mmCIF file of C-alpha atoms and ligand atoms in Angstrom:
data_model
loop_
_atom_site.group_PDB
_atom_site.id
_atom_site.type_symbol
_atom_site.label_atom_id
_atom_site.label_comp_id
_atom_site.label_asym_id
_atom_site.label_seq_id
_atom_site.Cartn_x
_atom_site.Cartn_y
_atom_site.Cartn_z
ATOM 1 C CA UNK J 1 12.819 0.406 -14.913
ATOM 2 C CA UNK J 2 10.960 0.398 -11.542
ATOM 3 C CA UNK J 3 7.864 -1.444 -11.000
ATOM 4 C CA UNK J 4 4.593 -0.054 -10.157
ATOM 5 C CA UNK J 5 2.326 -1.802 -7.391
ATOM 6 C CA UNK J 6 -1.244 -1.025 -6.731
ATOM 7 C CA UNK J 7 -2.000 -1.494 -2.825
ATOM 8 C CA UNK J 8 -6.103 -2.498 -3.107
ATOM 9 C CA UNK J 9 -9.107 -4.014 -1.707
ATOM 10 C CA UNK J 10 -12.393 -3.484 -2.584
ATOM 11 C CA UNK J 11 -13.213 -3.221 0.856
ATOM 12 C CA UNK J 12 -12.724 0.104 3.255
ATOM 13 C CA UNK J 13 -10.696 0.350 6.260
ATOM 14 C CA UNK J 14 -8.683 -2.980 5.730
ATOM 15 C CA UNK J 15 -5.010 -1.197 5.801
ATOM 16 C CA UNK J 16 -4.751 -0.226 1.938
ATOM 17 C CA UNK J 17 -2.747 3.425 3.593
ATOM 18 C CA UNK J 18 -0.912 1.532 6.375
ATOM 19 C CA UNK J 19 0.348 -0.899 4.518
ATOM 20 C CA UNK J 20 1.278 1.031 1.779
ATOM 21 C CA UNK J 21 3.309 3.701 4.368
ATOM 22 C CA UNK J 22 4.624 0.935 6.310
ATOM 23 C CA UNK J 23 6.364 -1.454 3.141
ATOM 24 C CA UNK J 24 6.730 1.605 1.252
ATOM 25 C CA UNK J 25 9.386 2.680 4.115
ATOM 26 C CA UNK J 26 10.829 -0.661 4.606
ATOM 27 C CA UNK J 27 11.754 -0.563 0.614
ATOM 28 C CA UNK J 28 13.310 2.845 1.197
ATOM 29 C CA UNK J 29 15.324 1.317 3.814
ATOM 30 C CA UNK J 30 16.245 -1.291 1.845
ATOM 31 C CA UNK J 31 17.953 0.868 -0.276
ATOM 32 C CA UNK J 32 15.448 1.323 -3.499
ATOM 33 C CA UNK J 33 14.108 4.531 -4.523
ATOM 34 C CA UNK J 34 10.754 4.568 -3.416
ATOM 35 C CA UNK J 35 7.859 7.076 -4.631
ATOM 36 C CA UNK J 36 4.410 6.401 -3.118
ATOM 37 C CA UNK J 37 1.761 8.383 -4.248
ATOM 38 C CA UNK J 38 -1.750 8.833 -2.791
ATOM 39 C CA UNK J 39 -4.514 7.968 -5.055
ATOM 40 C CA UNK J 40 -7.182 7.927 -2.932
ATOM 41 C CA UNK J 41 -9.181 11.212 -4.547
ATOM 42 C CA UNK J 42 -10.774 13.609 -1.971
ATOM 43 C CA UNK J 43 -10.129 11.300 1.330
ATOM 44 C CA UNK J 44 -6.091 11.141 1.262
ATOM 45 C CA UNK J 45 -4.109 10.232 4.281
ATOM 46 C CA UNK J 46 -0.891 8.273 2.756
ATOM 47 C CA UNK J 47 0.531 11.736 3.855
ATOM 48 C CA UNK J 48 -0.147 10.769 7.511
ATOM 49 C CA UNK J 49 1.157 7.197 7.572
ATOM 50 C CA UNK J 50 4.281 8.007 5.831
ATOM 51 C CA UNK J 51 4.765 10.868 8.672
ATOM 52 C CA UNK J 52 4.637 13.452 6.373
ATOM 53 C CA UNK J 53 1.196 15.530 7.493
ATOM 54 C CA UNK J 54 0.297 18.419 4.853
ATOM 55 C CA UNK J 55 3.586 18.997 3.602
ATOM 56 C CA UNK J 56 2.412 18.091 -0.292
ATOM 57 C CA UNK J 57 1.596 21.377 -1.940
ATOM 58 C CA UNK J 58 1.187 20.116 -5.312
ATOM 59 C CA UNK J 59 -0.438 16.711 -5.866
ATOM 60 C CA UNK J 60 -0.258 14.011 -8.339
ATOM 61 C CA UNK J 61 -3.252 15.209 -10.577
ATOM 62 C CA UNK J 62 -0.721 18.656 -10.935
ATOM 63 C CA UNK J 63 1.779 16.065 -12.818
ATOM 64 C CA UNK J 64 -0.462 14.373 -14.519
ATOM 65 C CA UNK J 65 -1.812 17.171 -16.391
ATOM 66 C CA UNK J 66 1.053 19.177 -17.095
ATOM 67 C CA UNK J 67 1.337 21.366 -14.698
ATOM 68 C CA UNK J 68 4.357 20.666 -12.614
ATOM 69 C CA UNK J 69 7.140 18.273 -12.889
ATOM 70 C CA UNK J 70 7.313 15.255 -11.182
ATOM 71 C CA UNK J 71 10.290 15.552 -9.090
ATOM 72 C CA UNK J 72 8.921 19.107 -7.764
ATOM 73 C CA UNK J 73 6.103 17.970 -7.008
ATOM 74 C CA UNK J 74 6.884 14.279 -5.105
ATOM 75 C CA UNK J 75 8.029 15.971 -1.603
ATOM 76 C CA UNK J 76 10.916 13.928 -0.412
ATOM 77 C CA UNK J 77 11.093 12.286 3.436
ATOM 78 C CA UNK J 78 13.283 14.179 5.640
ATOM 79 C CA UNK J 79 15.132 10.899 7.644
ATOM 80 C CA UNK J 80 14.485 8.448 4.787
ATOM 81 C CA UNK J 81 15.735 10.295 1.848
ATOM 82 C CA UNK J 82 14.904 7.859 -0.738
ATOM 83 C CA UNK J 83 11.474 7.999 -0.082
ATOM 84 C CA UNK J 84 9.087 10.615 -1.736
ATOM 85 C CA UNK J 85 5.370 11.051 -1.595
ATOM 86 C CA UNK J 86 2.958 12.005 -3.976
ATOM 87 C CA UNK J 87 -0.111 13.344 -2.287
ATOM 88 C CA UNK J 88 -3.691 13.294 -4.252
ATOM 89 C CA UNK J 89 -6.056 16.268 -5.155
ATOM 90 C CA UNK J 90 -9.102 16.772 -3.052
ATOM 91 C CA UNK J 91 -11.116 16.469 -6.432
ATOM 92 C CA UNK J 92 -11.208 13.988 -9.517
ATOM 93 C CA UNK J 93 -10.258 16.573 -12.244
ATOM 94 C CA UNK J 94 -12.820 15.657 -15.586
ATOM 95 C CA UNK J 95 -8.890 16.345 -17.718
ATOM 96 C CA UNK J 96 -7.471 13.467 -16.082
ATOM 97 C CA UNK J 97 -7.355 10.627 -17.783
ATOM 98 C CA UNK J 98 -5.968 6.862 -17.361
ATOM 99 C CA UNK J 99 -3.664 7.529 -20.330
ATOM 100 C CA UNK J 100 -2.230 10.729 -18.387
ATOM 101 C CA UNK J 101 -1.765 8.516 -15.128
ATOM 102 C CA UNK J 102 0.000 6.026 -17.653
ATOM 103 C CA UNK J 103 2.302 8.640 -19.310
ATOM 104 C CA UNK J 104 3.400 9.852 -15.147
ATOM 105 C CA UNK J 105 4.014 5.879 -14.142
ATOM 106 C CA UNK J 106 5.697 6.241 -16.991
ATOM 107 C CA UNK J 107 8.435 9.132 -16.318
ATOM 108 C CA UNK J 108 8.243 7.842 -12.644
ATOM 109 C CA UNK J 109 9.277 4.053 -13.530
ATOM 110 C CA UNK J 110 12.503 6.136 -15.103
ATOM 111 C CA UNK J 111 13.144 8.010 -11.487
ATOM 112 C CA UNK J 112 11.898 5.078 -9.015
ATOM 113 C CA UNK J 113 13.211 1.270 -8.413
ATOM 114 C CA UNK J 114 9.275 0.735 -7.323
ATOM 115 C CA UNK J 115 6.020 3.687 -7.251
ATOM 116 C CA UNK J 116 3.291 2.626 -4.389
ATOM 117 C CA UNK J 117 -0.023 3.286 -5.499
ATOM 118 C CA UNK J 118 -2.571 3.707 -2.382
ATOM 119 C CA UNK J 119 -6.199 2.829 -3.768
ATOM 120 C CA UNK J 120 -9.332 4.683 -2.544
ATOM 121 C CA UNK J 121 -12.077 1.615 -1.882
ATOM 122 C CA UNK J 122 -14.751 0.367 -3.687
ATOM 123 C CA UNK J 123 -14.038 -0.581 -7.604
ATOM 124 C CA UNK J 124 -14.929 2.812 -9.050
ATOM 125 C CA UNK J 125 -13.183 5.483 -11.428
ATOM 126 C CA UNK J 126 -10.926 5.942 -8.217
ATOM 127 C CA UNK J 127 -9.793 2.168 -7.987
ATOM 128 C CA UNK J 128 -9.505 2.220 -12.141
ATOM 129 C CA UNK J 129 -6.907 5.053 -11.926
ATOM 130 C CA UNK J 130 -5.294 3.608 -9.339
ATOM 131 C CA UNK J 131 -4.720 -0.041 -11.116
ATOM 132 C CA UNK J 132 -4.897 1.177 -14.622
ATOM 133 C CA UNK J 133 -0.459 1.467 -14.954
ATOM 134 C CA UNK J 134 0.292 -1.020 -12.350
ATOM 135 C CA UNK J 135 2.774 -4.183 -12.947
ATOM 136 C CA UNK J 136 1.653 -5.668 -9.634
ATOM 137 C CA UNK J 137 -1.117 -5.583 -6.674
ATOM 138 C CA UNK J 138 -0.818 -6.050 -2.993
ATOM 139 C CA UNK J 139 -4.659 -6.874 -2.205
ATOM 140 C CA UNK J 140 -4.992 -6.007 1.735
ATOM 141 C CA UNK J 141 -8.022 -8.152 3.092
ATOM 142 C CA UNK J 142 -9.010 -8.468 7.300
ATOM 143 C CA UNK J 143 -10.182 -11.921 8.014
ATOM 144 C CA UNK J 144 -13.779 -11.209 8.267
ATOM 145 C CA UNK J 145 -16.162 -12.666 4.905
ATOM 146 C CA UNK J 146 -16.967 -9.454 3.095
ATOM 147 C CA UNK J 147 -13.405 -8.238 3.303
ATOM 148 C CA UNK J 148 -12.721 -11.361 1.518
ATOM 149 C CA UNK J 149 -15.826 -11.123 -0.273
ATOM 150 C CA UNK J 150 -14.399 -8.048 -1.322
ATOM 151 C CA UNK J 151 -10.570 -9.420 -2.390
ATOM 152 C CA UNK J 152 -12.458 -11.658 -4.313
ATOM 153 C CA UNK J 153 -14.191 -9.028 -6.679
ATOM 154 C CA UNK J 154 -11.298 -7.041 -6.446
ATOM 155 C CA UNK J 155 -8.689 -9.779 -8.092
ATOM 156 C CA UNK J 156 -11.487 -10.001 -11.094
ATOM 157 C CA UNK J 157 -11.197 -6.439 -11.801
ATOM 158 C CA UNK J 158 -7.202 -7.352 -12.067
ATOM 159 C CA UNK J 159 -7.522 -9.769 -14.724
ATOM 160 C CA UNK J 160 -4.527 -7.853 -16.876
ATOM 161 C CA UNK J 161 -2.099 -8.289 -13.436
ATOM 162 C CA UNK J 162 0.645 -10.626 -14.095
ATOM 163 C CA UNK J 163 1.237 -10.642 -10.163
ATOM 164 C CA UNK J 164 -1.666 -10.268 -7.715
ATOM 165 C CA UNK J 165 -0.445 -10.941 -4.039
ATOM 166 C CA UNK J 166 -2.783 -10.582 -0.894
ATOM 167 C CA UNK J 167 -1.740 -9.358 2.561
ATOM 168 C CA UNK J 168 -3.389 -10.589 5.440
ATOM 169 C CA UNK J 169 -3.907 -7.790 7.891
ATOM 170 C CA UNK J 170 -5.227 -7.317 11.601
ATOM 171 C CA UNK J 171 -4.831 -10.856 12.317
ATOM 172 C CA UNK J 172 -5.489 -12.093 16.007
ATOM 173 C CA UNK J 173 -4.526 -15.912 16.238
ATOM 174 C CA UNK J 174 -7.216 -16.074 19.151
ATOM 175 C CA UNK J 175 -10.068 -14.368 17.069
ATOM 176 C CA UNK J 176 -8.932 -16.980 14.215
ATOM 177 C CA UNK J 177 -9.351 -19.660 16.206
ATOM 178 C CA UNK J 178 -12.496 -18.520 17.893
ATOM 179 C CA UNK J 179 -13.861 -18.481 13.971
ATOM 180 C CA UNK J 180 -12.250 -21.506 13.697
ATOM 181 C CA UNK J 181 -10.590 -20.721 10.406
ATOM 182 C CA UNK J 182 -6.445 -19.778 9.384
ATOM 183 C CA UNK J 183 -4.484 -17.568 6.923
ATOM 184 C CA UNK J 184 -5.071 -21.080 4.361
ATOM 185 C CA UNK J 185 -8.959 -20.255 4.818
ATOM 186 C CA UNK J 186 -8.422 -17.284 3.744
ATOM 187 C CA UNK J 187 -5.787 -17.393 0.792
ATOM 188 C CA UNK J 188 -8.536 -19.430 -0.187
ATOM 189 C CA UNK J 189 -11.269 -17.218 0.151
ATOM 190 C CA UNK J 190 -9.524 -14.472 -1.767
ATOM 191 C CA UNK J 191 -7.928 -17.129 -4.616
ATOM 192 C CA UNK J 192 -4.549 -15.350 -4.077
ATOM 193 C CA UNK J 193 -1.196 -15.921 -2.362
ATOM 194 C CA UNK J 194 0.072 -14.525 0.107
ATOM 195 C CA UNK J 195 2.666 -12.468 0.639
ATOM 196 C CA UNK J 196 2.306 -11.461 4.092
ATOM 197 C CA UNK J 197 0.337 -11.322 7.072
ATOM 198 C CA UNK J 198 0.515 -8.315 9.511
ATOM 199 C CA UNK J 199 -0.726 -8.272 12.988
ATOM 200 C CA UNK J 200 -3.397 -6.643 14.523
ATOM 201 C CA UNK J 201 -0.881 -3.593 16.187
ATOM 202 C CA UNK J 202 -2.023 -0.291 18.326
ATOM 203 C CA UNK J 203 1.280 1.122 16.809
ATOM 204 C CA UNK J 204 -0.078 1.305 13.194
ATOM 205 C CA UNK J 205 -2.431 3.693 14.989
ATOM 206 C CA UNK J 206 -0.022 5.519 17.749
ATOM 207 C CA UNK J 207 2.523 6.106 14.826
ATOM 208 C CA UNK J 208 0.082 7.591 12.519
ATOM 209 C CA UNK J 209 -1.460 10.121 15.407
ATOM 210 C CA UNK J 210 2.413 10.763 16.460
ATOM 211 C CA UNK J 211 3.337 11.637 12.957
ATOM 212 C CA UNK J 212 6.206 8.638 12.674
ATOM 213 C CA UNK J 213 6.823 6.109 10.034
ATOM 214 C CA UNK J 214 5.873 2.816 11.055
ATOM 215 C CA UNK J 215 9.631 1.526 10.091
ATOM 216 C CA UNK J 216 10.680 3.633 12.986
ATOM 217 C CA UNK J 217 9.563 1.125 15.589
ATOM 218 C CA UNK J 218 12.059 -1.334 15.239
ATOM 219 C CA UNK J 219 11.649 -4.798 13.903
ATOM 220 C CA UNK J 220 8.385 -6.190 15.893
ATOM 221 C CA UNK J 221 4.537 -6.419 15.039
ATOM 222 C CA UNK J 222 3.336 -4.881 12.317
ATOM 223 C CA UNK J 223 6.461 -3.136 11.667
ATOM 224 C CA UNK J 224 8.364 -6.461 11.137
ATOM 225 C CA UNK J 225 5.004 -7.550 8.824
ATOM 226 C CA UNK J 226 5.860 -4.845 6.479
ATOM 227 C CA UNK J 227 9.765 -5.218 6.578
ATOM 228 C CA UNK J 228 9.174 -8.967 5.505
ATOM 229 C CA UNK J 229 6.519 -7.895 2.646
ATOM 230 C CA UNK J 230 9.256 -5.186 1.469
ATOM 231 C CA UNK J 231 11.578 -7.651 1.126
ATOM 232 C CA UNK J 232 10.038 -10.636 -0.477
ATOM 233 C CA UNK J 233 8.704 -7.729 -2.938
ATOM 234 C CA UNK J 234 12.804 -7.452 -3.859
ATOM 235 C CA UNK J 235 12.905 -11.120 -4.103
ATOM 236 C CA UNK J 236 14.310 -12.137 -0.835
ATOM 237 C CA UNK J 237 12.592 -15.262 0.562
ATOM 238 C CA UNK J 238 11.535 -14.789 3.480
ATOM 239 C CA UNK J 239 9.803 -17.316 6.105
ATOM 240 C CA UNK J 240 5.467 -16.383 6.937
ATOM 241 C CA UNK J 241 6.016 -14.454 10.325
ATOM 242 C CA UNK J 242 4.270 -16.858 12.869
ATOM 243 C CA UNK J 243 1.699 -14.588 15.379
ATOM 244 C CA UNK J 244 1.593 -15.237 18.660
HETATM 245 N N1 ADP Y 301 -2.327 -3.993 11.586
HETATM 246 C C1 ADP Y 301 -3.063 -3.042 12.162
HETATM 247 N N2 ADP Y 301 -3.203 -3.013 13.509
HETATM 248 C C2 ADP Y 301 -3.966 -2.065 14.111
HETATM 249 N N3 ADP Y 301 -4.620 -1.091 13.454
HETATM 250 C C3 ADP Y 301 -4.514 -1.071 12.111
HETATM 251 C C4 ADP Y 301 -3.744 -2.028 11.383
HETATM 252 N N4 ADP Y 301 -3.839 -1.745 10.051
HETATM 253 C C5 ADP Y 301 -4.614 -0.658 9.950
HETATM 254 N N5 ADP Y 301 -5.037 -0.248 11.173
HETATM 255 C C6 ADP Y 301 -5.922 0.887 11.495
HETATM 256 O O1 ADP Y 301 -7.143 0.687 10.785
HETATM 257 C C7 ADP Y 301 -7.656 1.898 10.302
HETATM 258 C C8 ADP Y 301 -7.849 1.801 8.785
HETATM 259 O O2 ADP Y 301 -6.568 1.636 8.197
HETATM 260 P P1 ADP Y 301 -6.192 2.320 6.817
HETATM 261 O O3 ADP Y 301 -4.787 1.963 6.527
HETATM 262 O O4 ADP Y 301 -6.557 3.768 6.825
HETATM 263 O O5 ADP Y 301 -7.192 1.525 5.852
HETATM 264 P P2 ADP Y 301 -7.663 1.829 4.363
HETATM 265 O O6 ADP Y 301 -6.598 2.679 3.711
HETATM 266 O O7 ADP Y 301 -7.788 0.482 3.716
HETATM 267 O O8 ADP Y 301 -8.978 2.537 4.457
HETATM 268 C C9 ADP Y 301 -6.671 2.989 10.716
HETATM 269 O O9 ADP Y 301 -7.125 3.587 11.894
HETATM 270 C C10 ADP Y 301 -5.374 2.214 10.968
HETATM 271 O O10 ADP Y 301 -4.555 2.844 11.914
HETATM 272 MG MG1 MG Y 302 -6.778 4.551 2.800
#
């Protein structure tokens, strides 16, 4: 049965898409069957990170109310084959309920080794969707207060999570130590351990505009990040990636 994680925050802009495009690869080239599927309601983008612009014609919301089956609708990746993205509808349909989100992590824990949920921000009907079937969470917090703030509130609303896991992202060792605080500070902050921490990386942002999967850049920067978080999420143990 595959295993359902919710990629969340609270807080805006922290990574919650990158992250999820970027690990959600690096399972899928790790050999497990990976379906990541969009959640964020009316502002998606997953489609972008995963390098996979528009090519969704039917949406997750379409599955969850009936009206197409899951594997048409989940539109595979050409180079990675094993992994498939469900995109989200540009509206909240009032029919769709958390019990019909349960019933398609349901089917899809019977197709996938693990289903990445992107969450939208903010801890509204959005973020409850998004959490409501998940096993796990990846919390993705920057290391500035009210994005921990925000981790914080976030891990409360999780309460039901056996494993909540936060991912440090954007770090700059020289900004930390201008602030005069490290990745401890933070796990702290949040109440959460960590799982990995991802450096700040103008690839995250050049392979999204060029349409590429993060995974495609080789093993370095934020690329390696994710590759590490992939595989401690299959159990490997794998040492904290030091930043220079
Ligand atoms: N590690 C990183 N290094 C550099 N830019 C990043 C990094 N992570 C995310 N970004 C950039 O930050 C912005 C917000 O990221 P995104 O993943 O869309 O956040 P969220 O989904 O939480 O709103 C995007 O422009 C993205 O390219
Ligand atoms: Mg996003």
């Amino acid at each position: 049965m595959g295993t359902v994680i919710a990629v969340t925050s609270g807080k805006g802009g922290t990574g919650k898409t990158s992250i999820t495009g970027g690990v959600g690869a690096c399972l899928a080239l790790l050999d497990q069957n990976v379906l990541c599927i969009d959640m964020d309601i009316g502002l998606r983008n997953l489609d972008i990170s995963l390098g996979l612009s528009d090519r969704a014609l039917m949406d997750f919301s379409d599955v969850a109310l009936g009206h197409c089956p899951l594997t048409r609708a989940a539109v595979t990746h050409p180079e990675l084959k094993t992994l498939s993205l469900l995109t989200a509808p540009m509206y909240l349909p009032a029919a769709l309920t958390a019990d019909k989100v349960r019933a398609l992590l349901a089917t899809a824990r019977t197709l996938y080794d693990y289903i990445l949920i992107d969450s939208p921000a903010g801890l509204g009907p959005g973020f409850r969707l998004a959490t409501c079937g998940a096993d796990r969470a990846l919390v993705v917090a920057t290391n500035d207060a009210s994005s921990l703030r925000d981790a914080q509130r976030t891990v409360a609303e999780l309460s039901d999570l056996r494993q909540i896991h936060l991912v440090m992202n954007r770090i700059q060792p020289k900004l930390l130590r201008k602030l005069r605080t490290t990745i401890d500070d933070a796990m702290n902050a949040a109440g959460l351990p960590l799982i990995g921490v991802v450096p700040e990386d103008p690839q995250v942002i050049l392979c999204a505009n060029q349409g590429l999967p993060l995974a495609s850049q080789g093993r370095r920067g934020a690329s390696l990040a994710c590759w590490n978080i992939a595989q401690r999420i299959i159990g490997r143990q794998v040492p904290i990636m030091h930043i220079r």
